[in-house]
Amino acid sequence: SILIILFVIFEKIRNSTEYKINIDFVNHFRKRLINKLVLKYKHNFEEPNVGILIPRIISLSQDSLRYVEYVIRINQYLLALILISGTSFYFSKTIGVIFLIYVILYIVMTYYRFMGPLKKNIEVPKSIYETTDYLTDSCSNLLNVYINNQENDLLSKNFRKFDHHDNKLKIVSNSQSNKLSILLVLQFLFVILFFGILYKLYIKNNISNVNVSILIILLITSFSLSINIYERFILLILQGGYIYESKD
């Protein structure tokens, strides 16, 4: 009962603190962007493209917050994977080595498979910003559109922009799906090797039933963590694309 009460108190404190930090982060980041924007055009008499800049100011602060959250979560899951790898050594050095090799390979493959195409992923936010800009411009003078009976033309042009953006998303999605297959192959090979060695140890009475159960639980937990890392990496790269594309 005491542990449950302490857990509830801790979660309440954590949630309220996290919520306040998130609000402060977004507010501070947005103020910094607006400040930089105003100073940039103080001595530059070029008219800023409001259709592009305003959506970026609004979205980039949220994108940056999510990016930081994904980085924190990934590091948490990676630490948990490393701890599982270390724990498995206690039950079997052989299985511990297998766990360690799996964790290292998974981290390396995930990193290079997703961090490599970061520059390619900037095409997604670039297309959505261009689509937003075009939609803003095309709808800025609707009266003339109505007078000239150009509603269908306006809609068709904007819909083509949206279709172009959807195609960019599909390309990125297909690319990530292909990379997932490689990681699944790694996990499949790891499972075969894991249960093969575990079976030999069990037959030779080198490991107890309890330890076998614990190792299987560790295996399932490690796969759950691996999936979470994979999902966060996808989101991390997508958010990174938005930030990287707006670097200038």
JSON list of C-alpha atoms in Angstrom, two decimals:
[
{"chain": "A", "resi": 1, "resn": "SER", "atom": "CA", "xyz": [0.00, 0.00, 0.00]},
{"chain": "A", "resi": 2, "resn": "ILE", "atom": "CA", "xyz": [2.82, 2.37, 0.90]},
{"chain": "A", "resi": 3, "resn": "LEU", "atom": "CA", "xyz": [4.58, 1.65, -2.41]},
{"chain": "A", "resi": 4, "resn": "ILE", "atom": "CA", "xyz": [1.38, 2.32, -4.35]},
{"chain": "A", "resi": 5, "resn": "ILE", "atom": "CA", "xyz": [0.85, 5.63, -2.52]},
{"chain": "A", "resi": 6, "resn": "LEU", "atom": "CA", "xyz": [4.46, 6.66, -3.16]},
{"chain": "A", "resi": 7, "resn": "PHE", "atom": "CA", "xyz": [4.12, 5.69, -6.83]},
{"chain": "A", "resi": 8, "resn": "VAL", "atom": "CA", "xyz": [0.95, 7.80, -7.22]},
{"chain": "A", "resi": 9, "resn": "ILE", "atom": "CA", "xyz": [2.61, 10.78, -5.51]},
{"chain": "A", "resi": 10, "resn": "PHE", "atom": "CA", "xyz": [5.72, 10.43, -7.66]},
{"chain": "A", "resi": 11, "resn": "GLU", "atom": "CA", "xyz": [3.68, 10.20, -10.88]},
{"chain": "A", "resi": 12, "resn": "LYS", "atom": "CA", "xyz": [1.66, 13.28, -9.93]},
{"chain": "A", "resi": 13, "resn": "ILE", "atom": "CA", "xyz": [4.81, 15.28, -9.22]},
{"chain": "A", "resi": 14, "resn": "ARG", "atom": "CA", "xyz": [6.46, 14.02, -12.41]},
{"chain": "A", "resi": 15, "resn": "ASN", "atom": "CA", "xyz": [3.47, 14.81, -14.60]},
{"chain": "A", "resi": 16, "resn": "SER", "atom": "CA", "xyz": [2.96, 18.31, -13.20]},
{"chain": "A", "resi": 17, "resn": "THR", "atom": "CA", "xyz": [6.68, 19.10, -13.44]},
{"chain": "A", "resi": 18, "resn": "GLU", "atom": "CA", "xyz": [6.95, 17.70, -16.95]},
{"chain": "A", "resi": 19, "resn": "TYR", "atom": "CA", "xyz": [3.87, 19.66, -18.05]},
{"chain": "A", "resi": 20, "resn": "LYS", "atom": "CA", "xyz": [5.30, 22.93, -16.71]},
{"chain": "A", "resi": 21, "resn": "ILE", "atom": "CA", "xyz": [8.71, 22.29, -18.29]},
{"chain": "A", "resi": 22, "resn": "ASN", "atom": "CA", "xyz": [7.09, 21.52, -21.64]},
{"chain": "A", "resi": 23, "resn": "ILE", "atom": "CA", "xyz": [5.08, 24.76, -21.58]},
{"chain": "A", "resi": 24, "resn": "ASP", "atom": "CA", "xyz": [8.16, 26.79, -20.61]},
{"chain": "A", "resi": 25, "resn": "PHE", "atom": "CA", "xyz": [10.24, 25.09, -23.30]},
{"chain": "A", "resi": 26, "resn": "VAL", "atom": "CA", "xyz": [7.74, 25.82, -26.09]},
{"chain": "A", "resi": 27, "resn": "ASN", "atom": "CA", "xyz": [7.19, 29.39, -24.90]},
{"chain": "A", "resi": 28, "resn": "HIS", "atom": "CA", "xyz": [10.92, 30.12, -24.64]},
{"chain": "A", "resi": 29, "resn": "PHE", "atom": "CA", "xyz": [11.69, 28.53, -28.01]},
{"chain": "A", "resi": 30, "resn": "ARG", "atom": "CA", "xyz": [8.88, 30.43, -29.75]},
{"chain": "A", "resi": 31, "resn": "LYS", "atom": "CA", "xyz": [10.05, 33.75, -28.26]},
{"chain": "A", "resi": 32, "resn": "ARG", "atom": "CA", "xyz": [13.58, 33.04, -29.47]},
{"chain": "A", "resi": 33, "resn": "LEU", "atom": "CA", "xyz": [12.33, 32.36, -32.99]},
{"chain": "A", "resi": 34, "resn": "ILE", "atom": "CA", "xyz": [10.24, 35.54, -33.10]},
{"chain": "A", "resi": 35, "resn": "ASN", "atom": "CA", "xyz": [13.14, 37.56, -31.68]},
{"chain": "A", "resi": 36, "resn": "LYS", "atom": "CA", "xyz": [15.53, 36.22, -34.32]},
{"chain": "A", "resi": 37, "resn": "LEU", "atom": "CA", "xyz": [12.97, 36.85, -37.05]},
{"chain": "A", "resi": 38, "resn": "VAL", "atom": "CA", "xyz": [12.43, 40.50, -36.06]},
{"chain": "A", "resi": 39, "resn": "LEU", "atom": "CA", "xyz": [16.17, 41.21, -35.76]},
{"chain": "A", "resi": 40, "resn": "LYS", "atom": "CA", "xyz": [16.92, 39.47, -39.05]},
{"chain": "A", "resi": 41, "resn": "TYR", "atom": "CA", "xyz": [14.66, 41.77, -41.05]},
{"chain": "A", "resi": 42, "resn": "LYS", "atom": "CA", "xyz": [15.54, 44.96, -39.14]},
{"chain": "A", "resi": 43, "resn": "HIS", "atom": "CA", "xyz": [18.33, 45.85, -41.55]},
{"chain": "A", "resi": 44, "resn": "ASN", "atom": "CA", "xyz": [17.09, 43.66, -44.37]},
{"chain": "A", "resi": 45, "resn": "PHE", "atom": "CA", "xyz": [14.40, 45.45, -46.35]},
{"chain": "A", "resi": 46, "resn": "GLU", "atom": "CA", "xyz": [13.36, 42.28, -48.10]},
{"chain": "A", "resi": 47, "resn": "GLU", "atom": "CA", "xyz": [9.74, 41.41, -47.37]},
{"chain": "A", "resi": 48, "resn": "PRO", "atom": "CA", "xyz": [9.53, 38.15, -45.37]},
{"chain": "A", "resi": 49, "resn": "ASN", "atom": "CA", "xyz": [7.38, 35.32, -46.69]},
{"chain": "A", "resi": 50, "resn": "VAL", "atom": "CA", "xyz": [4.75, 35.27, -43.97]},
{"chain": "A", "resi": 51, "resn": "GLY", "atom": "CA", "xyz": [3.00, 32.26, -45.48]},
{"chain": "A", "resi": 52, "resn": "ILE", "atom": "CA", "xyz": [6.08, 30.12, -44.72]},
{"chain": "A", "resi": 53, "resn": "LEU", "atom": "CA", "xyz": [7.47, 31.82, -41.61]},
{"chain": "A", "resi": 54, "resn": "ILE", "atom": "CA", "xyz": [4.34, 31.89, -39.44]},
{"chain": "A", "resi": 55, "resn": "PRO", "atom": "CA", "xyz": [3.57, 28.14, -39.71]},
{"chain": "A", "resi": 56, "resn": "ARG", "atom": "CA", "xyz": [7.23, 27.41, -38.96]},
{"chain": "A", "resi": 57, "resn": "ILE", "atom": "CA", "xyz": [7.29, 29.58, -35.86]},
{"chain": "A", "resi": 58, "resn": "ILE", "atom": "CA", "xyz": [4.19, 27.82, -34.57]},
{"chain": "A", "resi": 59, "resn": "SER", "atom": "CA", "xyz": [5.27, 24.27, -35.46]},
{"chain": "A", "resi": 60, "resn": "LEU", "atom": "CA", "xyz": [9.04, 24.33, -34.84]},
{"chain": "A", "resi": 61, "resn": "SER", "atom": "CA", "xyz": [8.71, 24.93, -31.11]},
{"chain": "A", "resi": 62, "resn": "GLN", "atom": "CA", "xyz": [6.47, 21.85, -30.82]},
{"chain": "A", "resi": 63, "resn": "ASP", "atom": "CA", "xyz": [8.71, 19.87, -33.18]},
{"chain": "A", "resi": 64, "resn": "SER", "atom": "CA", "xyz": [11.77, 20.70, -31.08]},
{"chain": "A", "resi": 65, "resn": "LEU", "atom": "CA", "xyz": [10.00, 19.68, -27.87]},
{"chain": "A", "resi": 66, "resn": "ARG", "atom": "CA", "xyz": [8.98, 16.33, -29.36]},
{"chain": "A", "resi": 67, "resn": "TYR", "atom": "CA", "xyz": [12.52, 15.86, -30.71]},
{"chain": "A", "resi": 68, "resn": "VAL", "atom": "CA", "xyz": [13.99, 16.29, -27.22]},
{"chain": "A", "resi": 69, "resn": "GLU", "atom": "CA", "xyz": [11.38, 13.93, -25.75]},
{"chain": "A", "resi": 70, "resn": "TYR", "atom": "CA", "xyz": [12.22, 11.23, -28.33]},
{"chain": "A", "resi": 71, "resn": "VAL", "atom": "CA", "xyz": [15.94, 11.55, -27.61]},
{"chain": "A", "resi": 72, "resn": "ILE", "atom": "CA", "xyz": [15.30, 11.13, -23.87]},
{"chain": "A", "resi": 73, "resn": "ARG", "atom": "CA", "xyz": [13.03, 8.10, -24.40]},
{"chain": "A", "resi": 74, "resn": "ILE", "atom": "CA", "xyz": [15.49, 6.42, -26.77]},
{"chain": "A", "resi": 75, "resn": "ASN", "atom": "CA", "xyz": [18.31, 6.83, -24.25]},
{"chain": "A", "resi": 76, "resn": "GLN", "atom": "CA", "xyz": [16.08, 5.39, -21.50]},
{"chain": "A", "resi": 77, "resn": "TYR", "atom": "CA", "xyz": [15.25, 2.33, -23.60]},
{"chain": "A", "resi": 78, "resn": "LEU", "atom": "CA", "xyz": [18.89, 1.88, -24.62]},
{"chain": "A", "resi": 79, "resn": "LEU", "atom": "CA", "xyz": [19.96, 2.00, -20.97]},
{"chain": "A", "resi": 80, "resn": "ALA", "atom": "CA", "xyz": [17.33, -0.63, -20.14]},
{"chain": "A", "resi": 81, "resn": "LEU", "atom": "CA", "xyz": [18.60, -2.86, -22.98]},
{"chain": "A", "resi": 82, "resn": "ILE", "atom": "CA", "xyz": [22.16, -2.55, -21.69]},
{"chain": "A", "resi": 83, "resn": "LEU", "atom": "CA", "xyz": [21.02, -3.43, -18.16]},
{"chain": "A", "resi": 84, "resn": "ILE", "atom": "CA", "xyz": [19.19, -6.52, -19.47]},
{"chain": "A", "resi": 85, "resn": "SER", "atom": "CA", "xyz": [22.33, -7.53, -21.32]},
{"chain": "A", "resi": 86, "resn": "GLY", "atom": "CA", "xyz": [24.36, -7.16, -18.14]},
{"chain": "A", "resi": 87, "resn": "THR", "atom": "CA", "xyz": [21.77, -9.05, -16.06]},
{"chain": "A", "resi": 88, "resn": "SER", "atom": "CA", "xyz": [21.80, -12.02, -18.45]},
{"chain": "A", "resi": 89, "resn": "PHE", "atom": "CA", "xyz": [25.50, -12.59, -17.66]},
{"chain": "A", "resi": 90, "resn": "TYR", "atom": "CA", "xyz": [24.48, -13.52, -14.13]},
{"chain": "A", "resi": 91, "resn": "PHE", "atom": "CA", "xyz": [22.51, -16.53, -15.41]},
{"chain": "A", "resi": 92, "resn": "SER", "atom": "CA", "xyz": [24.76, -17.58, -18.29]},
{"chain": "A", "resi": 93, "resn": "LYS", "atom": "CA", "xyz": [27.94, -16.05, -19.69]},
{"chain": "A", "resi": 94, "resn": "THR", "atom": "CA", "xyz": [27.22, -17.52, -23.13]},
{"chain": "A", "resi": 95, "resn": "ILE", "atom": "CA", "xyz": [23.72, -16.08, -23.31]},
{"chain": "A", "resi": 96, "resn": "GLY", "atom": "CA", "xyz": [25.04, -12.84, -21.82]},
{"chain": "A", "resi": 97, "resn": "VAL", "atom": "CA", "xyz": [27.52, -12.54, -24.70]},
{"chain": "A", "resi": 98, "resn": "ILE", "atom": "CA", "xyz": [24.70, -13.21, -27.20]},
{"chain": "A", "resi": 99, "resn": "PHE", "atom": "CA", "xyz": [22.56, -10.53, -25.56]},
{"chain": "A", "resi": 100, "resn": "LEU", "atom": "CA", "xyz": [25.44, -8.07, -25.65]},
{"chain": "A", "resi": 101, "resn": "ILE", "atom": "CA", "xyz": [26.19, -8.73, -29.32]},
{"chain": "A", "resi": 102, "resn": "TYR", "atom": "CA", "xyz": [22.48, -8.37, -30.16]},
{"chain": "A", "resi": 103, "resn": "VAL", "atom": "CA", "xyz": [22.21, -5.04, -28.31]},
{"chain": "A", "resi": 104, "resn": "ILE", "atom": "CA", "xyz": [25.34, -3.65, -30.00]},
{"chain": "A", "resi": 105, "resn": "LEU", "atom": "CA", "xyz": [24.25, -4.77, -33.49]},
{"chain": "A", "resi": 106, "resn": "TYR", "atom": "CA", "xyz": [20.71, -3.49, -32.96]},
{"chain": "A", "resi": 107, "resn": "ILE", "atom": "CA", "xyz": [21.92, -0.07, -31.81]},
{"chain": "A", "resi": 108, "resn": "VAL", "atom": "CA", "xyz": [24.44, 0.26, -34.65]},
{"chain": "A", "resi": 109, "resn": "MET", "atom": "CA", "xyz": [22.00, -0.91, -37.34]},
{"chain": "A", "resi": 110, "resn": "THR", "atom": "CA", "xyz": [19.17, 1.26, -36.05]},
{"chain": "A", "resi": 111, "resn": "TYR", "atom": "CA", "xyz": [21.41, 4.31, -35.88]},
{"chain": "A", "resi": 112, "resn": "TYR", "atom": "CA", "xyz": [22.88, 4.02, -39.35]},
{"chain": "A", "resi": 113, "resn": "ARG", "atom": "CA", "xyz": [19.63, 2.90, -40.95]},
{"chain": "A", "resi": 114, "resn": "PHE", "atom": "CA", "xyz": [17.79, 5.98, -39.71]},
{"chain": "A", "resi": 115, "resn": "MET", "atom": "CA", "xyz": [20.38, 8.68, -39.19]},
{"chain": "A", "resi": 116, "resn": "GLY", "atom": "CA", "xyz": [21.82, 8.14, -42.66]},
{"chain": "A", "resi": 117, "resn": "PRO", "atom": "CA", "xyz": [18.74, 9.24, -44.64]},
{"chain": "A", "resi": 118, "resn": "LEU", "atom": "CA", "xyz": [18.05, 12.31, -42.41]},
{"chain": "A", "resi": 119, "resn": "LYS", "atom": "CA", "xyz": [18.76, 14.73, -45.26]},
{"chain": "A", "resi": 120, "resn": "LYS", "atom": "CA", "xyz": [16.34, 12.83, -47.49]},
{"chain": "A", "resi": 121, "resn": "ASN", "atom": "CA", "xyz": [13.61, 13.20, -44.90]},
{"chain": "A", "resi": 122, "resn": "ILE", "atom": "CA", "xyz": [13.73, 17.00, -45.16]},
{"chain": "A", "resi": 123, "resn": "GLU", "atom": "CA", "xyz": [11.77, 16.62, -48.40]},
{"chain": "A", "resi": 124, "resn": "VAL", "atom": "CA", "xyz": [8.65, 15.82, -46.34]},
{"chain": "A", "resi": 125, "resn": "PRO", "atom": "CA", "xyz": [8.55, 19.07, -44.31]},
{"chain": "A", "resi": 126, "resn": "LYS", "atom": "CA", "xyz": [9.75, 21.01, -47.34]},
{"chain": "A", "resi": 127, "resn": "SER", "atom": "CA", "xyz": [6.76, 19.82, -49.35]},
{"chain": "A", "resi": 128, "resn": "ILE", "atom": "CA", "xyz": [4.27, 20.56, -46.55]},
{"chain": "A", "resi": 129, "resn": "TYR", "atom": "CA", "xyz": [5.66, 24.07, -46.10]},
{"chain": "A", "resi": 130, "resn": "GLU", "atom": "CA", "xyz": [5.44, 24.67, -49.85]},
{"chain": "A", "resi": 131, "resn": "THR", "atom": "CA", "xyz": [1.89, 23.30, -49.85]},
{"chain": "A", "resi": 132, "resn": "THR", "atom": "CA", "xyz": [0.90, 25.55, -46.93]},
{"chain": "A", "resi": 133, "resn": "ASP", "atom": "CA", "xyz": [2.49, 28.56, -48.61]},
{"chain": "A", "resi": 134, "resn": "TYR", "atom": "CA", "xyz": [0.71, 27.85, -51.89]},
{"chain": "A", "resi": 135, "resn": "LEU", "atom": "CA", "xyz": [-2.62, 27.34, -50.13]},
{"chain": "A", "resi": 136, "resn": "THR", "atom": "CA", "xyz": [-2.19, 30.64, -48.26]},
{"chain": "A", "resi": 137, "resn": "ASP", "atom": "CA", "xyz": [-1.38, 32.55, -51.43]},
{"chain": "A", "resi": 138, "resn": "SER", "atom": "CA", "xyz": [-4.13, 30.98, -53.51]},
{"chain": "A", "resi": 139, "resn": "CYS", "atom": "CA", "xyz": [-6.78, 31.69, -50.85]},
{"chain": "A", "resi": 140, "resn": "SER", "atom": "CA", "xyz": [-5.62, 35.22, -50.09]},
{"chain": "A", "resi": 141, "resn": "ASN", "atom": "CA", "xyz": [-7.79, 36.69, -52.84]},
{"chain": "A", "resi": 142, "resn": "LEU", "atom": "CA", "xyz": [-10.87, 34.52, -53.01]},
{"chain": "A", "resi": 143, "resn": "LEU", "atom": "CA", "xyz": [-13.07, 37.35, -54.25]},
{"chain": "A", "resi": 144, "resn": "ASN", "atom": "CA", "xyz": [-11.27, 37.41, -57.61]},
{"chain": "A", "resi": 145, "resn": "VAL", "atom": "CA", "xyz": [-11.49, 33.63, -57.77]},
{"chain": "A", "resi": 146, "resn": "TYR", "atom": "CA", "xyz": [-15.26, 33.78, -57.36]},
{"chain": "A", "resi": 147, "resn": "ILE", "atom": "CA", "xyz": [-15.63, 36.60, -59.87]},
{"chain": "A", "resi": 148, "resn": "ASN", "atom": "CA", "xyz": [-13.64, 34.70, -62.51]},
{"chain": "A", "resi": 149, "resn": "ASN", "atom": "CA", "xyz": [-15.29, 31.36, -61.70]},
{"chain": "A", "resi": 150, "resn": "GLN", "atom": "CA", "xyz": [-11.90, 29.76, -60.93]},
{"chain": "A", "resi": 151, "resn": "GLU", "atom": "CA", "xyz": [-12.94, 27.72, -57.89]},
{"chain": "A", "resi": 152, "resn": "ASN", "atom": "CA", "xyz": [-12.34, 24.39, -59.61]},
{"chain": "A", "resi": 153, "resn": "ASP", "atom": "CA", "xyz": [-8.95, 25.50, -60.89]},
{"chain": "A", "resi": 154, "resn": "LEU", "atom": "CA", "xyz": [-7.91, 26.66, -57.41]},
{"chain": "A", "resi": 155, "resn": "LEU", "atom": "CA", "xyz": [-9.03, 23.39, -55.85]},
{"chain": "A", "resi": 156, "resn": "SER", "atom": "CA", "xyz": [-7.35, 21.18, -58.45]},
{"chain": "A", "resi": 157, "resn": "LYS", "atom": "CA", "xyz": [-4.01, 23.00, -58.10]},
{"chain": "A", "resi": 158, "resn": "ASN", "atom": "CA", "xyz": [-4.09, 22.75, -54.30]},
{"chain": "A", "resi": 159, "resn": "PHE", "atom": "CA", "xyz": [-5.13, 19.10, -54.43]},
{"chain": "A", "resi": 160, "resn": "ARG", "atom": "CA", "xyz": [-2.15, 18.36, -56.68]},
{"chain": "A", "resi": 161, "resn": "LYS", "atom": "CA", "xyz": [0.10, 19.94, -54.08]},
{"chain": "A", "resi": 162, "resn": "PHE", "atom": "CA", "xyz": [-1.41, 17.73, -51.38]},
{"chain": "A", "resi": 163, "resn": "ASP", "atom": "CA", "xyz": [-0.99, 14.64, -53.59]},
{"chain": "A", "resi": 164, "resn": "HIS", "atom": "CA", "xyz": [2.66, 15.56, -54.12]},
{"chain": "A", "resi": 165, "resn": "HIS", "atom": "CA", "xyz": [3.14, 15.77, -50.35]},
{"chain": "A", "resi": 166, "resn": "ASP", "atom": "CA", "xyz": [1.42, 12.39, -49.86]},
{"chain": "A", "resi": 167, "resn": "ASN", "atom": "CA", "xyz": [3.82, 10.82, -52.37]},
{"chain": "A", "resi": 168, "resn": "LYS", "atom": "CA", "xyz": [6.76, 12.13, -50.33]},
{"chain": "A", "resi": 169, "resn": "LEU", "atom": "CA", "xyz": [5.31, 10.54, -47.21]},
{"chain": "A", "resi": 170, "resn": "LYS", "atom": "CA", "xyz": [4.80, 7.22, -49.00]},
{"chain": "A", "resi": 171, "resn": "ILE", "atom": "CA", "xyz": [8.43, 7.19, -50.18]},
{"chain": "A", "resi": 172, "resn": "VAL", "atom": "CA", "xyz": [9.67, 7.73, -46.62]},
{"chain": "A", "resi": 173, "resn": "SER", "atom": "CA", "xyz": [7.24, 5.10, -45.28]},
{"chain": "A", "resi": 174, "resn": "ASN", "atom": "CA", "xyz": [8.35, 2.49, -47.84]},
{"chain": "A", "resi": 175, "resn": "SER", "atom": "CA", "xyz": [11.99, 3.22, -47.05]},
{"chain": "A", "resi": 176, "resn": "GLN", "atom": "CA", "xyz": [11.42, 2.67, -43.32]},
{"chain": "A", "resi": 177, "resn": "SER", "atom": "CA", "xyz": [9.47, -0.55, -44.00]},
{"chain": "A", "resi": 178, "resn": "ASN", "atom": "CA", "xyz": [12.42, -2.01, -45.90]},
{"chain": "A", "resi": 179, "resn": "LYS", "atom": "CA", "xyz": [14.73, -1.18, -43.02]},
{"chain": "A", "resi": 180, "resn": "LEU", "atom": "CA", "xyz": [12.36, -2.81, -40.55]},
{"chain": "A", "resi": 181, "resn": "SER", "atom": "CA", "xyz": [12.71, -6.10, -42.45]},
{"chain": "A", "resi": 182, "resn": "ILE", "atom": "CA", "xyz": [16.47, -6.13, -41.87]},
{"chain": "A", "resi": 183, "resn": "LEU", "atom": "CA", "xyz": [16.02, -5.54, -38.14]},
{"chain": "A", "resi": 184, "resn": "LEU", "atom": "CA", "xyz": [13.44, -8.32, -37.97]},
{"chain": "A", "resi": 185, "resn": "VAL", "atom": "CA", "xyz": [15.93, -10.70, -39.58]},
{"chain": "A", "resi": 186, "resn": "LEU", "atom": "CA", "xyz": [18.45, -9.78, -36.87]},
{"chain": "A", "resi": 187, "resn": "GLN", "atom": "CA", "xyz": [15.89, -10.50, -34.16]},
{"chain": "A", "resi": 188, "resn": "PHE", "atom": "CA", "xyz": [14.90, -13.80, -35.79]},
{"chain": "A", "resi": 189, "resn": "LEU", "atom": "CA", "xyz": [18.52, -15.00, -35.88]},
{"chain": "A", "resi": 190, "resn": "PHE", "atom": "CA", "xyz": [18.98, -13.89, -32.29]},
{"chain": "A", "resi": 191, "resn": "VAL", "atom": "CA", "xyz": [15.92, -15.91, -31.15]},
{"chain": "A", "resi": 192, "resn": "ILE", "atom": "CA", "xyz": [17.17, -19.07, -32.89]},
{"chain": "A", "resi": 193, "resn": "LEU", "atom": "CA", "xyz": [20.61, -18.74, -31.33]},
{"chain": "A", "resi": 194, "resn": "PHE", "atom": "CA", "xyz": [19.18, -17.85, -27.92]},
{"chain": "A", "resi": 195, "resn": "PHE", "atom": "CA", "xyz": [16.84, -20.83, -27.66]},
{"chain": "A", "resi": 196, "resn": "GLY", "atom": "CA", "xyz": [19.41, -23.17, -29.17]},
{"chain": "A", "resi": 197, "resn": "ILE", "atom": "CA", "xyz": [21.98, -22.39, -26.48]},
{"chain": "A", "resi": 198, "resn": "LEU", "atom": "CA", "xyz": [19.32, -22.25, -23.76]},
{"chain": "A", "resi": 199, "resn": "TYR", "atom": "CA", "xyz": [18.11, -25.72, -24.74]},
{"chain": "A", "resi": 200, "resn": "LYS", "atom": "CA", "xyz": [21.65, -27.16, -24.59]},
{"chain": "A", "resi": 201, "resn": "LEU", "atom": "CA", "xyz": [22.22, -25.62, -21.17]},
{"chain": "A", "resi": 202, "resn": "TYR", "atom": "CA", "xyz": [18.92, -27.00, -19.91]},
{"chain": "A", "resi": 203, "resn": "ILE", "atom": "CA", "xyz": [19.59, -30.52, -21.24]},
{"chain": "A", "resi": 204, "resn": "LYS", "atom": "CA", "xyz": [22.99, -30.55, -19.51]},
{"chain": "A", "resi": 205, "resn": "ASN", "atom": "CA", "xyz": [21.36, -29.33, -16.27]},
{"chain": "A", "resi": 206, "resn": "ASN", "atom": "CA", "xyz": [23.57, -26.22, -16.31]},
{"chain": "A", "resi": 207, "resn": "ILE", "atom": "CA", "xyz": [20.57, -23.94, -15.76]},
{"chain": "A", "resi": 208, "resn": "SER", "atom": "CA", "xyz": [17.45, -24.23, -13.59]},
{"chain": "A", "resi": 209, "resn": "ASN", "atom": "CA", "xyz": [13.82, -23.93, -14.65]},
{"chain": "A", "resi": 210, "resn": "VAL", "atom": "CA", "xyz": [13.52, -20.64, -12.77]},
{"chain": "A", "resi": 211, "resn": "ASN", "atom": "CA", "xyz": [16.52, -19.14, -14.56]},
{"chain": "A", "resi": 212, "resn": "VAL", "atom": "CA", "xyz": [15.18, -20.35, -17.92]},
{"chain": "A", "resi": 213, "resn": "SER", "atom": "CA", "xyz": [11.91, -18.52, -17.22]},
{"chain": "A", "resi": 214, "resn": "ILE", "atom": "CA", "xyz": [13.77, -15.38, -16.17]},
{"chain": "A", "resi": 215, "resn": "LEU", "atom": "CA", "xyz": [15.91, -15.40, -19.32]},
{"chain": "A", "resi": 216, "resn": "ILE", "atom": "CA", "xyz": [12.83, -15.80, -21.53]},
{"chain": "A", "resi": 217, "resn": "ILE", "atom": "CA", "xyz": [11.22, -12.85, -19.72]},
{"chain": "A", "resi": 218, "resn": "LEU", "atom": "CA", "xyz": [14.39, -10.84, -20.34]},
{"chain": "A", "resi": 219, "resn": "LEU", "atom": "CA", "xyz": [14.23, -11.83, -24.01]},
{"chain": "A", "resi": 220, "resn": "ILE", "atom": "CA", "xyz": [10.61, -10.68, -24.35]},
{"chain": "A", "resi": 221, "resn": "THR", "atom": "CA", "xyz": [11.39, -7.45, -22.51]},
{"chain": "A", "resi": 222, "resn": "SER", "atom": "CA", "xyz": [14.38, -6.74, -24.74]},
{"chain": "A", "resi": 223, "resn": "PHE", "atom": "CA", "xyz": [12.22, -7.18, -27.85]},
{"chain": "A", "resi": 224, "resn": "SER", "atom": "CA", "xyz": [9.60, -4.83, -26.40]},
{"chain": "A", "resi": 225, "resn": "LEU", "atom": "CA", "xyz": [12.31, -2.25, -25.76]},
{"chain": "A", "resi": 226, "resn": "SER", "atom": "CA", "xyz": [13.70, -2.78, -29.26]},
{"chain": "A", "resi": 227, "resn": "ILE", "atom": "CA", "xyz": [10.29, -2.05, -30.77]},
{"chain": "A", "resi": 228, "resn": "ASN", "atom": "CA", "xyz": [9.99, 1.13, -28.69]},
{"chain": "A", "resi": 229, "resn": "ILE", "atom": "CA", "xyz": [13.45, 2.24, -29.82]},
{"chain": "A", "resi": 230, "resn": "TYR", "atom": "CA", "xyz": [12.54, 1.55, -33.44]},
{"chain": "A", "resi": 231, "resn": "GLU", "atom": "CA", "xyz": [9.29, 3.53, -33.21]},
{"chain": "A", "resi": 232, "resn": "ARG", "atom": "CA", "xyz": [10.96, 6.47, -31.45]},
{"chain": "A", "resi": 233, "resn": "PHE", "atom": "CA", "xyz": [13.75, 6.51, -34.05]},
{"chain": "A", "resi": 234, "resn": "ILE", "atom": "CA", "xyz": [11.18, 6.83, -36.85]},
{"chain": "A", "resi": 235, "resn": "LEU", "atom": "CA", "xyz": [9.52, 9.75, -35.05]},
{"chain": "A", "resi": 236, "resn": "LEU", "atom": "CA", "xyz": [12.90, 11.24, -34.18]},
{"chain": "A", "resi": 237, "resn": "ILE", "atom": "CA", "xyz": [14.00, 11.31, -37.82]},
{"chain": "A", "resi": 238, "resn": "LEU", "atom": "CA", "xyz": [10.69, 12.77, -38.98]},
{"chain": "A", "resi": 239, "resn": "GLN", "atom": "CA", "xyz": [10.91, 15.54, -36.39]},
{"chain": "A", "resi": 240, "resn": "GLY", "atom": "CA", "xyz": [14.61, 15.98, -37.19]},
{"chain": "A", "resi": 241, "resn": "GLY", "atom": "CA", "xyz": [13.67, 16.49, -40.83]},
{"chain": "A", "resi": 242, "resn": "TYR", "atom": "CA", "xyz": [11.43, 19.43, -39.93]},
{"chain": "A", "resi": 243, "resn": "ILE", "atom": "CA", "xyz": [14.12, 21.02, -37.77]},
{"chain": "A", "resi": 244, "resn": "TYR", "atom": "CA", "xyz": [16.93, 20.38, -40.25]},
{"chain": "A", "resi": 245, "resn": "GLU", "atom": "CA", "xyz": [14.88, 21.76, -43.15]},
{"chain": "A", "resi": 246, "resn": "SER", "atom": "CA", "xyz": [14.30, 25.00, -41.19]},
{"chain": "A", "resi": 247, "resn": "LYS", "atom": "CA", "xyz": [17.93, 25.38, -40.17]},
{"chain": "A", "resi": 248, "resn": "ASP", "atom": "CA", "xyz": [18.54, 28.48, -42.28]}
]
